[in-house]
XYZ file of C-alpha atoms in Angstrom:
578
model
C 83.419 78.532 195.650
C 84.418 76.117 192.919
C 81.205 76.388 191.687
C 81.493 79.922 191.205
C 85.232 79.672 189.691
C 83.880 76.997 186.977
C 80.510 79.399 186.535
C 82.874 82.367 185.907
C 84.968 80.636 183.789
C 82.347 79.448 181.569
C 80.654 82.849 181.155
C 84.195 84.068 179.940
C 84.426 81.402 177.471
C 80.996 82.475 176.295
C 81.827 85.942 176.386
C 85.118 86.468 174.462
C 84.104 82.857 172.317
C 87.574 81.336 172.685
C 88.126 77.881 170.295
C 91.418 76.473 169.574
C 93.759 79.292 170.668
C 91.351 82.341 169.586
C 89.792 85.058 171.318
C 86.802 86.707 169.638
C 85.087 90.018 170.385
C 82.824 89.606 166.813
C 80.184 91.471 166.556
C 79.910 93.070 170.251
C 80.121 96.973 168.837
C 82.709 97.971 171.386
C 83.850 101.696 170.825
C 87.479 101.880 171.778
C 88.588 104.973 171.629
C 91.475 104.934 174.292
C 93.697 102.340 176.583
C 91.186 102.856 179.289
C 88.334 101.667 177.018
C 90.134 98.838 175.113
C 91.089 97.605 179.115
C 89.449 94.347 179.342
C 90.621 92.996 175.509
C 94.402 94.049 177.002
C 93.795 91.795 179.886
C 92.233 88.650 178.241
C 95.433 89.188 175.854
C 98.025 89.139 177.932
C 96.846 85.990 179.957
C 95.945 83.995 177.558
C 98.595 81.513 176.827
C 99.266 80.067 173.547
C 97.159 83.147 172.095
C 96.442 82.120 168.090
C 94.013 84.548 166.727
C 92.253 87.480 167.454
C 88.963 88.155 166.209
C 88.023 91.914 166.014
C 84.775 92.201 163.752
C 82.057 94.260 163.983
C 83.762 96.648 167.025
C 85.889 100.238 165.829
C 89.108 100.680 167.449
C 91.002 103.985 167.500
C 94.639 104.898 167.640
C 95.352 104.894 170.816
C 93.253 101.565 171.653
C 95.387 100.107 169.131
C 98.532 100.603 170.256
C 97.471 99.074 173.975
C 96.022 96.173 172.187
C 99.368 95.876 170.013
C 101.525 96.391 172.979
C 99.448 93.362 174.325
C 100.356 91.152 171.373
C 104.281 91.898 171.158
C 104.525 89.023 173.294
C 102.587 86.493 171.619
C 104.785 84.688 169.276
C 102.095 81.702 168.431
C 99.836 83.979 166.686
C 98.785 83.345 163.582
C 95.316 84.527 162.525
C 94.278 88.593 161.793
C 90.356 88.680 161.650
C 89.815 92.278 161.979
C 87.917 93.202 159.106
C 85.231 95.879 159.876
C 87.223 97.347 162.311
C 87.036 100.706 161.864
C 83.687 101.925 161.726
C 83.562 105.394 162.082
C 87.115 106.644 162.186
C 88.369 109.210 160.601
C 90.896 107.600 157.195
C 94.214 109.191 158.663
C 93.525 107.141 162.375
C 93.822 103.948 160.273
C 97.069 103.879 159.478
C 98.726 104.636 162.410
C 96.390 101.986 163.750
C 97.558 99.235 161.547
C 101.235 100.209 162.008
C 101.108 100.141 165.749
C 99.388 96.132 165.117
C 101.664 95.251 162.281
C 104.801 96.369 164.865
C 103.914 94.470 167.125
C 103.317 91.272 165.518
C 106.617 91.406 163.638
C 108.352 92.142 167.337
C 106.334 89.169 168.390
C 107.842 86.458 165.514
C 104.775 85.620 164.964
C 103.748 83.702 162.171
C 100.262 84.932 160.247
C 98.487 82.429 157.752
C 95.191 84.575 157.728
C 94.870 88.171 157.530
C 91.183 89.506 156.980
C 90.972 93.350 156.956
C 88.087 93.216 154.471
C 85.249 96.325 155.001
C 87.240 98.393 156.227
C 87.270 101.742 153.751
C 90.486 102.414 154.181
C 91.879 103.661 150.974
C 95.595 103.615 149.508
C 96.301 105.126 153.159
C 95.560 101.870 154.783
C 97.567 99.517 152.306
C 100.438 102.041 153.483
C 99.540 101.275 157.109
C 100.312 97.140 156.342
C 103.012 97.552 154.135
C 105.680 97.094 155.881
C 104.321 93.740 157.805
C 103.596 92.376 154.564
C 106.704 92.682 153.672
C 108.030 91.090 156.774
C 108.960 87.268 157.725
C 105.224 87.639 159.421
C 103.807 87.215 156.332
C 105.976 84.738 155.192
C 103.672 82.320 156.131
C 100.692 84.059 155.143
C 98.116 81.793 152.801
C 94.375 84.022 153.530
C 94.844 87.971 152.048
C 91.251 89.068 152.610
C 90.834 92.566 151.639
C 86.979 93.398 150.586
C 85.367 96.065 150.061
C 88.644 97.926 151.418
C 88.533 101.311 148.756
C 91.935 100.338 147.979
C 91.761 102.016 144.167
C 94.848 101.262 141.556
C 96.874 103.377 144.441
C 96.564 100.894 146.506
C 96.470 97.830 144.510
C 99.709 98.806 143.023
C 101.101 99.203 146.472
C 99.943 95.809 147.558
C 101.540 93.944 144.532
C 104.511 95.673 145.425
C 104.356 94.480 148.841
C 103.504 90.849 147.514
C 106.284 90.895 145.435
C 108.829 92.166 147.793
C 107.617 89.436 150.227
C 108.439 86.325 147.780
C 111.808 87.580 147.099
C 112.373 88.194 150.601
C 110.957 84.677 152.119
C 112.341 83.083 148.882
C 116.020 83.981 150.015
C 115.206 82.056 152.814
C 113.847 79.257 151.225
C 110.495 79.449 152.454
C 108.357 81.316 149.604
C 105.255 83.190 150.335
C 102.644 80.607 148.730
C 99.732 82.833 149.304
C 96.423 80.360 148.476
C 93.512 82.787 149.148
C 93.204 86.549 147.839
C 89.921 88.637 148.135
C 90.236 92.013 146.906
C 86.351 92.723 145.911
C 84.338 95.950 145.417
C 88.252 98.053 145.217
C 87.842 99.812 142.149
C 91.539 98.464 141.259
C 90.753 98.910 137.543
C 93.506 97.565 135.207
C 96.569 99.174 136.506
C 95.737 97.344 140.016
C 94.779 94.130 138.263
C 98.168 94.367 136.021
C 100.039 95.222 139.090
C 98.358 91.998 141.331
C 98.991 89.979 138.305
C 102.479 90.456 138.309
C 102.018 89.172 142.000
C 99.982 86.224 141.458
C 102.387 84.825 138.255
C 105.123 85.316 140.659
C 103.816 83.043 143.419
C 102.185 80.377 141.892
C 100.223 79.105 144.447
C 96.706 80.700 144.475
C 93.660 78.370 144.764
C 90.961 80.816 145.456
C 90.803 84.499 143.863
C 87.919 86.785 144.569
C 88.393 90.127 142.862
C 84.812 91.280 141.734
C 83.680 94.600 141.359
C 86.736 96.669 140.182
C 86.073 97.743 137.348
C 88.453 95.956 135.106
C 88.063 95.632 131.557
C 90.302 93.278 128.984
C 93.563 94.588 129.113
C 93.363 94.022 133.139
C 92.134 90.593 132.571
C 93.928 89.812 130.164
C 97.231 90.239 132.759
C 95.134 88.292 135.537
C 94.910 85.246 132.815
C 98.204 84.890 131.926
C 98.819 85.454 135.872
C 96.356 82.606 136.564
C 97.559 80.197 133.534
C 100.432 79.802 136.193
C 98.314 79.040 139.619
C 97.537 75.390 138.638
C 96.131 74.688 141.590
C 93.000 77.335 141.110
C 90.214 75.677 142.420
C 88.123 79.004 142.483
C 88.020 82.095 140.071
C 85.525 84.828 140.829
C 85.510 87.968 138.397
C 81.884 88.740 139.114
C 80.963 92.164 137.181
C 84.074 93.032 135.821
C 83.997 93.927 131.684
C 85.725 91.298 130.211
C 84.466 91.522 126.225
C 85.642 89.068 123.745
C 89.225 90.254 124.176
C 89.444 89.214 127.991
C 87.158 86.112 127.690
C 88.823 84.450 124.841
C 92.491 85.269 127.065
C 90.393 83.577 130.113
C 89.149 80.628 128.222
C 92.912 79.785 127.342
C 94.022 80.261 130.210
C 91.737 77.775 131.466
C 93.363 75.297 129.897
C 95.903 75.049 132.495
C 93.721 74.644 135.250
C 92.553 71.317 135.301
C 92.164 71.846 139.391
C 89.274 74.605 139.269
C 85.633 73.778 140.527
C 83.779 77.281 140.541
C 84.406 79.893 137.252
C 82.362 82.835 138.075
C 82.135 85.628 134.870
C 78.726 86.605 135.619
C 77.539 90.149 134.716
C 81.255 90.284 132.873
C 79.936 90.812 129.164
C 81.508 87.925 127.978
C 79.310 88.084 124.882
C 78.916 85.305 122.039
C 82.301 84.431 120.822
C 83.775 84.398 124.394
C 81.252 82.531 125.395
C 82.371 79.778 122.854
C 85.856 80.296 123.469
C 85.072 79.232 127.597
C 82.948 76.511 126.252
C 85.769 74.946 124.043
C 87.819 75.162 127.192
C 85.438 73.240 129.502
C 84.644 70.548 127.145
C 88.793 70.355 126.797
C 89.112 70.125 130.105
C 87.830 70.792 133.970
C 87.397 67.345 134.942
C 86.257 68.381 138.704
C 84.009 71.816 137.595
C 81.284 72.361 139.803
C 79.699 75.828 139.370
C 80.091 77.843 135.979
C 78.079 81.281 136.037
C 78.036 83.262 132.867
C 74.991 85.160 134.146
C 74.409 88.848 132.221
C 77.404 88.277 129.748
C 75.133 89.759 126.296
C 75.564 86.086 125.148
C 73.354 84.606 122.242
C 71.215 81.150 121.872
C 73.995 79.783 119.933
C 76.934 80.401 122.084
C 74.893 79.285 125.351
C 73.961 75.899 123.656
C 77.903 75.331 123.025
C 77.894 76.001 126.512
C 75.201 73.971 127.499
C 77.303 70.898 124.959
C 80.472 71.570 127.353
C 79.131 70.639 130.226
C 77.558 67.773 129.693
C 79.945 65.599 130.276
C 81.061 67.275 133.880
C 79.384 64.674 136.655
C 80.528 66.768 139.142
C 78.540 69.855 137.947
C 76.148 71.505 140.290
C 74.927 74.495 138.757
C 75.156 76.396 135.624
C 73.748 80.049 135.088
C 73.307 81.201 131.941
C 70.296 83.928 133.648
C 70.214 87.696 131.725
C 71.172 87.150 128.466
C 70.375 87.108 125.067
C 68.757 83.609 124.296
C 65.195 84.563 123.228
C 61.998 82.534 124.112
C 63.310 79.640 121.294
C 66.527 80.004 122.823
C 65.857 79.371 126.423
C 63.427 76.010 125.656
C 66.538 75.178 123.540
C 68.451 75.292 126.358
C 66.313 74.037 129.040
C 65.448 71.038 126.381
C 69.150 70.155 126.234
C 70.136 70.245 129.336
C 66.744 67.990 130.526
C 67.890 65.620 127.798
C 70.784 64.668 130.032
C 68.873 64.890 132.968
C 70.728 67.751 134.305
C 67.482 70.519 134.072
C 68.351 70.963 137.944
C 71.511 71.929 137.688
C 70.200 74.945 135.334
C 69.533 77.890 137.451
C 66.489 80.576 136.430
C 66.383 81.891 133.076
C 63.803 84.084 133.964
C 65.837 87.374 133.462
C 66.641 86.497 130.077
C 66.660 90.361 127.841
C 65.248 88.314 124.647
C 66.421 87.728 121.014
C 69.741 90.582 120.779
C 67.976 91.592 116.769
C 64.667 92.606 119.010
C 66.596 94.003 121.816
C 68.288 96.268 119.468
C 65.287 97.369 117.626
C 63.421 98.103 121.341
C 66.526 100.091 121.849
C 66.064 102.330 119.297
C 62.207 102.075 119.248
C 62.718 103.782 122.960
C 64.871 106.115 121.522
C 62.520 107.629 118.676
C 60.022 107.006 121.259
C 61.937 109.468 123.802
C 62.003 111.809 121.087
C 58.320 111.781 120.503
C 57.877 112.175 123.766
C 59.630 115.283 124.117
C 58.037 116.681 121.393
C 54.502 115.338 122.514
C 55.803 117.307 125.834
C 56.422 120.436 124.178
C 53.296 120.063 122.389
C 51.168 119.575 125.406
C 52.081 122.072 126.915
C 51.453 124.770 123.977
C 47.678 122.814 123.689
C 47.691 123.888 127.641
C 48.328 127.609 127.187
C 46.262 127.550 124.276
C 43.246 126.148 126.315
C 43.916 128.519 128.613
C 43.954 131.227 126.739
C 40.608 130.303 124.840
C 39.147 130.022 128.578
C 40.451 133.558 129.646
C 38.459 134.991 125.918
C 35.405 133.178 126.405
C 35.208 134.379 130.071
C 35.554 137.734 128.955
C 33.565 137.532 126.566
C 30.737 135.716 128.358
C 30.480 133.238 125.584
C 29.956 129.456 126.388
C 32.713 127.341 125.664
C 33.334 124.811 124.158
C 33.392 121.256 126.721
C 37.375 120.495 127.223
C 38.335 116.445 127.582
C 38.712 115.741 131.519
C 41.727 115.910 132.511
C 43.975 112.336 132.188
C 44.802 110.850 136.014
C 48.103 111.479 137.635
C 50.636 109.160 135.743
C 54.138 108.107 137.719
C 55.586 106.595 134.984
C 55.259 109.674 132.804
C 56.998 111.705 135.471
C 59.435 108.929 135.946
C 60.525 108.838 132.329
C 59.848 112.781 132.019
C 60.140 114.755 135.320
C 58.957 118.096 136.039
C 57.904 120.073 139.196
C 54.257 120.564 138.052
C 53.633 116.530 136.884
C 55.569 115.754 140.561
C 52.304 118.341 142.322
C 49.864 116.947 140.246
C 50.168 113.220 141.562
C 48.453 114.552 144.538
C 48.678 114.233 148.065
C 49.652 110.256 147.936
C 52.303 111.546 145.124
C 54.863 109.679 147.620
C 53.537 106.327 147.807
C 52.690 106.216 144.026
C 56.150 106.645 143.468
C 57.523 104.393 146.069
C 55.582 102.009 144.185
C 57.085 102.197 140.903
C 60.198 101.784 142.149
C 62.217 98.365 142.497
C 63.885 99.098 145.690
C 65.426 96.288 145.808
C 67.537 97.020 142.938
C 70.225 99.718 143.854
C 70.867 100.860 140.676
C 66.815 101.511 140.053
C 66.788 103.037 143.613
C 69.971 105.520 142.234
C 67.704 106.406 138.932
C 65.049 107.381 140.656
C 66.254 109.746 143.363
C 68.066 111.609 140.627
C 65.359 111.627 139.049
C 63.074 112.812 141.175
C 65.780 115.250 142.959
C 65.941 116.979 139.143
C 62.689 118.994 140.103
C 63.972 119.994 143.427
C 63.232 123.991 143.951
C 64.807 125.101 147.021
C 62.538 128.681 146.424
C 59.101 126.642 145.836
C 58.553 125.019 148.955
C 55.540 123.282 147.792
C 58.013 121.645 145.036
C 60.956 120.763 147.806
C 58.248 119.243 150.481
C 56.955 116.919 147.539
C 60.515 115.770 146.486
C 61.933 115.683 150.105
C 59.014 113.553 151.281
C 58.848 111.546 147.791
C 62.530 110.347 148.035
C 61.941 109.699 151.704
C 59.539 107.287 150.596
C 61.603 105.373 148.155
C 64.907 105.412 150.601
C 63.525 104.400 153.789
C 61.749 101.747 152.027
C 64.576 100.482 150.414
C 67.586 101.129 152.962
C 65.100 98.429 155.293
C 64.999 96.090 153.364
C 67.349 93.084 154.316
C 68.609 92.639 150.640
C 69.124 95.918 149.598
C 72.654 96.860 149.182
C 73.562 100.154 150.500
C 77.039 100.507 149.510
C 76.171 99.652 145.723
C 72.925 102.407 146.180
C 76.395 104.288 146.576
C 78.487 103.350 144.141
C 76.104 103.462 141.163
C 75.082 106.878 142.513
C 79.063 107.826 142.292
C 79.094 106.695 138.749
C 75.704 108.346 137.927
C 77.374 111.960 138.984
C 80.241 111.567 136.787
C 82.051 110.955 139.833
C 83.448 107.163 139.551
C 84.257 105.896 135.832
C 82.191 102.633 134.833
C 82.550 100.398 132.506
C 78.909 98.884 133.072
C 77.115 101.476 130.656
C 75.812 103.680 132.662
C 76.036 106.885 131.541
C 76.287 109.731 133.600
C 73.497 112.373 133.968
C 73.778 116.542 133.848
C 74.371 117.019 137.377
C 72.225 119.812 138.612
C 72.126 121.882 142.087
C 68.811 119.844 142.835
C 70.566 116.377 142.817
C 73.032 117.727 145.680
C 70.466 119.713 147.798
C 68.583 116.743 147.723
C 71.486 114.354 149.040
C 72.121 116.726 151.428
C 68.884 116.495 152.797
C 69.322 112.438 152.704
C 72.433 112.284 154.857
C 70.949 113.845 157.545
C 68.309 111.370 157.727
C 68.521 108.165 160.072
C 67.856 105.702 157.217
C 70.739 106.294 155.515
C 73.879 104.466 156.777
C 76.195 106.811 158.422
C 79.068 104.356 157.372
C 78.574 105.544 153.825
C 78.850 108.964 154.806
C 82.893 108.827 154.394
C 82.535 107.789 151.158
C 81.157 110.497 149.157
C 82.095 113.007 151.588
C 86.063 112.192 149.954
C 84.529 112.188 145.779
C 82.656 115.390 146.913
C 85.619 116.329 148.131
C 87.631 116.009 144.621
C 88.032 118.441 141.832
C 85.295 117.119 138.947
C 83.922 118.874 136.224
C 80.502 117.512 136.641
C 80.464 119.580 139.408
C 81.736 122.858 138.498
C 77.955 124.465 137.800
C 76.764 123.255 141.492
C 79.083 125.346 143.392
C 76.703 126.285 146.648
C 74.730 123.138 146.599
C 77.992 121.246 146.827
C 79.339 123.460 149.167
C 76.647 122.882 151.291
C 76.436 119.039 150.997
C 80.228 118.521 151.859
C 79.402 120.564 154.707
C 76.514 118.744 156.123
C 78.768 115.231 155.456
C 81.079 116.942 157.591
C 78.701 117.398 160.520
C 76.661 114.035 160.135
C 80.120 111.897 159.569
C 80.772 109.482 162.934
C 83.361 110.785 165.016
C 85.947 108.732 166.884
């Protein structure tokens, strides 16, 4: 019988993963609509003493299961750690809320005292900041030193909100002589743009006490990081700064470079992909040869930044013995500029600490001339289009006459092979046909599907041709783009929600400050996408997501009235319901 106690016991441990006062339910994709179903997390709650944390991850809890699990917790007054990020999977946006309320409620009626809270993928909009506003604000979160909030859709809505909320919270806990001295924030992939970032900055000056910020992704350009420098010139005990694909320019790297100055803690500066370019380049090099005594990872990856400016870079660090990797990959050194580099660096026998420079876009003076090579070469190519297709009726024409007049002709060139990249760079319903019967592979490989922004080119591309009266034209895009998408949406290091994202911008449907430049959305684009929702490749947890910008007045729009009708339909019928 003891046996069987200890055996039980053990497989309850394993089962709910408890460790120093936590009970986990990661990753089991329970559906909990209801009390009823949420039965067995309300039981293992309310008898386990001492209860610290609660780990959530991975399952998708409704209203009502939330309110039984809260009611659980309102007695739990040693809790301290939130990890319910991806908790939502499926619900509608206006169960959140109410979800996060009934939580928040009861944690405050417990006393409890958070230091984590970890809400990150959960797409829950402005909405959702509403739904932990008022804990936030609360002697809860006095405590509070991990904000995780990923990949949450907040927008400058909800960043604002949020700031608020951190603000109110110091002044609050300050009174009581206990200030909030939040250490971690992650607010990546929230499109807070530079009213969200201004707003957070205000947050961040106010505290004081940040030593990791994660914000990448949000589409702020100088004027937003600007604020978040002088915000972070008062955090001196930053030991980690990641602004990963944001748009700085020289205006918002030369602010970050002197704000640097005051951070003699920090170990990992991350500005890659943040168009840094040459002088702000130099600017962050002057401040790391200044300073940064313990830096151990500097990435200024993709940042438009010339041979000279990376070799002052490459000077800065020499001197840092506790470097461990620099990344100076997708920019504009040039063949001379990268062995200059590479030379330098192996001079002080730190070549290993130099990451790949094997993305590198060349010397900027040739880029530019490429540039506008492509362009007059675009131009020809139109031209050679139009062109080719007059020689085509005029061939045959002279074909038709010497039929009819029973004269021989004269011997035409064979006709060239099928050529994807022509089509690519050029589409049209009759070069699609004439790639033949393996027209779908061809394609599939010409495309980097491992790049989501390629992946997003190409389906509009390719969806341009679409002919919903030519079914011979639909099959071969339908089947085409099933090719590419299925291809890609398996493969481990695709990323889905940026296939998303850049296809957002691409529509005219989310601003970017990445250059991308919208296309002239036509009906084909959205009768194709309808067609791709449907299909079981494509994540059904991205569904929610463009059925709310398909949802929103845009003038990009406006000419695709019935095809977007019938898209936001279909995401209607395909979205998971609670």
């Amino acid at each position: 019988m003891a046996t069987d106690i200890v055996a039980e016991l053990a497989d309850s441990l394993a089962k709910t993963g408890v460790e120093d006062g936590e009970l986990s339910y990661k990753g089991q994709g329970r559906k909990l609509d209801d009390a009823q179903s949420a039965g067995e997390i309300v039981k293992d709650i309310e008898e386990f003493e001492g209860l610290q944390a609660l780990r959530m991850e991975g399952n998708t809890v409704g209203v009502e299961a939330a309110q039984a699990i809260a009611k659980a917790l309102e007695t739990k007054s040693d809790f301290k750690r939130c990890y319910w990020s991806d908790m939502f999977t499926g619900r509608l946006r206006s169960e959140i809320p109410p979800a996060l309320n009934s939580l928040g409620d009861a944690l405050m009626l417990a006393g409890a005292r958070l230091t984590v809270l970890d809400l990150s993928d959960n797409a829950f909009g402005p909405d959702g900041v509403k739904g932990i506003e008022k804990l936030l604000k609360s002697t809860a979160c006095f405590t509070l030193q991990e904000l995780r909030l990923n990949n949450c859709g907040m927008g400058i809505g909800g960043g604002k909100i949020l700031a608020a909320s951190l603000i109110q919270c110091h002044k609050l806990s300050s009174e009581k002589n206990e200030p909030l001295s939040l250490k971690v924030f992650v607010a990546g992939r929230n499109r807070l743009e530079n009213d969200g970032a201004t707003a957070l900055a205000q947050a961040f000056q106010l505290m004081g006490s940040l030593e990791e910020v994660h914000m990448p992704q949000n589409g702020i350009n100088h004027p937003g990081v600007t604020a978040l420098a002088t915000a972070m010139q008062h955090n001196p005990g930053l030991r980690i700064l990641n602004l990963n694909d944001n748009t700085f320019t020289e205006k918002g790297a030369v602010a970050m470079a002197q704000a640097l100055k005051h951070l003699h803690s920090i170990q990992v500066i991350n500005f890659g992909d943040c168009l840094v370019r040459p002088e702000g380049a130099k600017a962050i090099a002057e401040s790391v040869s200044e300073g940064l005594p313990v830096l151990k990872e500097l990435n200024l990856s993709y940042g438009e930044i010339t041979a000279d400016a990376a070799l002052a870079v490459v000077e800065a660090v020499k001197n840092k013995d506790q470097l461990e990797k620099l990344d100076l990959n997708g920019n504009y050194l040039g063949e001379d500029g990268c062995k200059a580099v590479k030379d330098t660096m192996e001079g002080v026998n730190m070549i290993s600490l130099l990451g790949s420079l094997s993305d590198d876009e060349g010397d900027p003076e040739d880029d530019e001339d490429e540039d506008e090579e492509d362009n007059d070469e675009d131009d020809d190519e139109d031209e050679d289009d139009v062109d080719e297709e007059e020689i085509e009726e005029e061939e045959e024409e002279e074909e038709e006459d010497s039929s009819s007049n029973n004269k021989p002709s004269t011997p035409v060139s064979a006709p060239r092979p099928p050529d994807v990249s022509s089509f690519l760079s050029f589409p049209s319903p009759d070069k699609l046909l004439k790639l033949g019967a393996k027209r779908a592979l061809l394609v599939q490989q010409q495309v980097d599907v491992t790049d989501a922004r390629k992946t997003a080119e190409a389906f509009l591309k390719i969806a341009s041709v679409y002919k919903e009266e030519n079914n011979d034209v639909k099959n071969a895009v339908l089947d085409t783009i099933d090719a590419i998408l299925s291809k890609a949406f398996s493969t481990p290091s695709f990323q889905g929600y940026s296939f998303v994202s850049v296809l957002l911008v691409l529509l005219g449907l989310i601003k970017s400050e990445d250059k991308i430049k919208p296309v002239v959305v036509v009906p084909g684009h959205l009768q194709a996408l309808e067609h791709v929702v449907r299909q079981d490749y494509f994540p059904k947890e991205n569904v929610a997501v463009l059925e709310a910008f398909m949802s929103r007045s845009n003038k990009s729009l406006e000419s695709c009235g019935n095809a977007r009708n019938g898209l936001q339909s279909t995401l209607q019928r395909v979205r998971p319901q609670s």
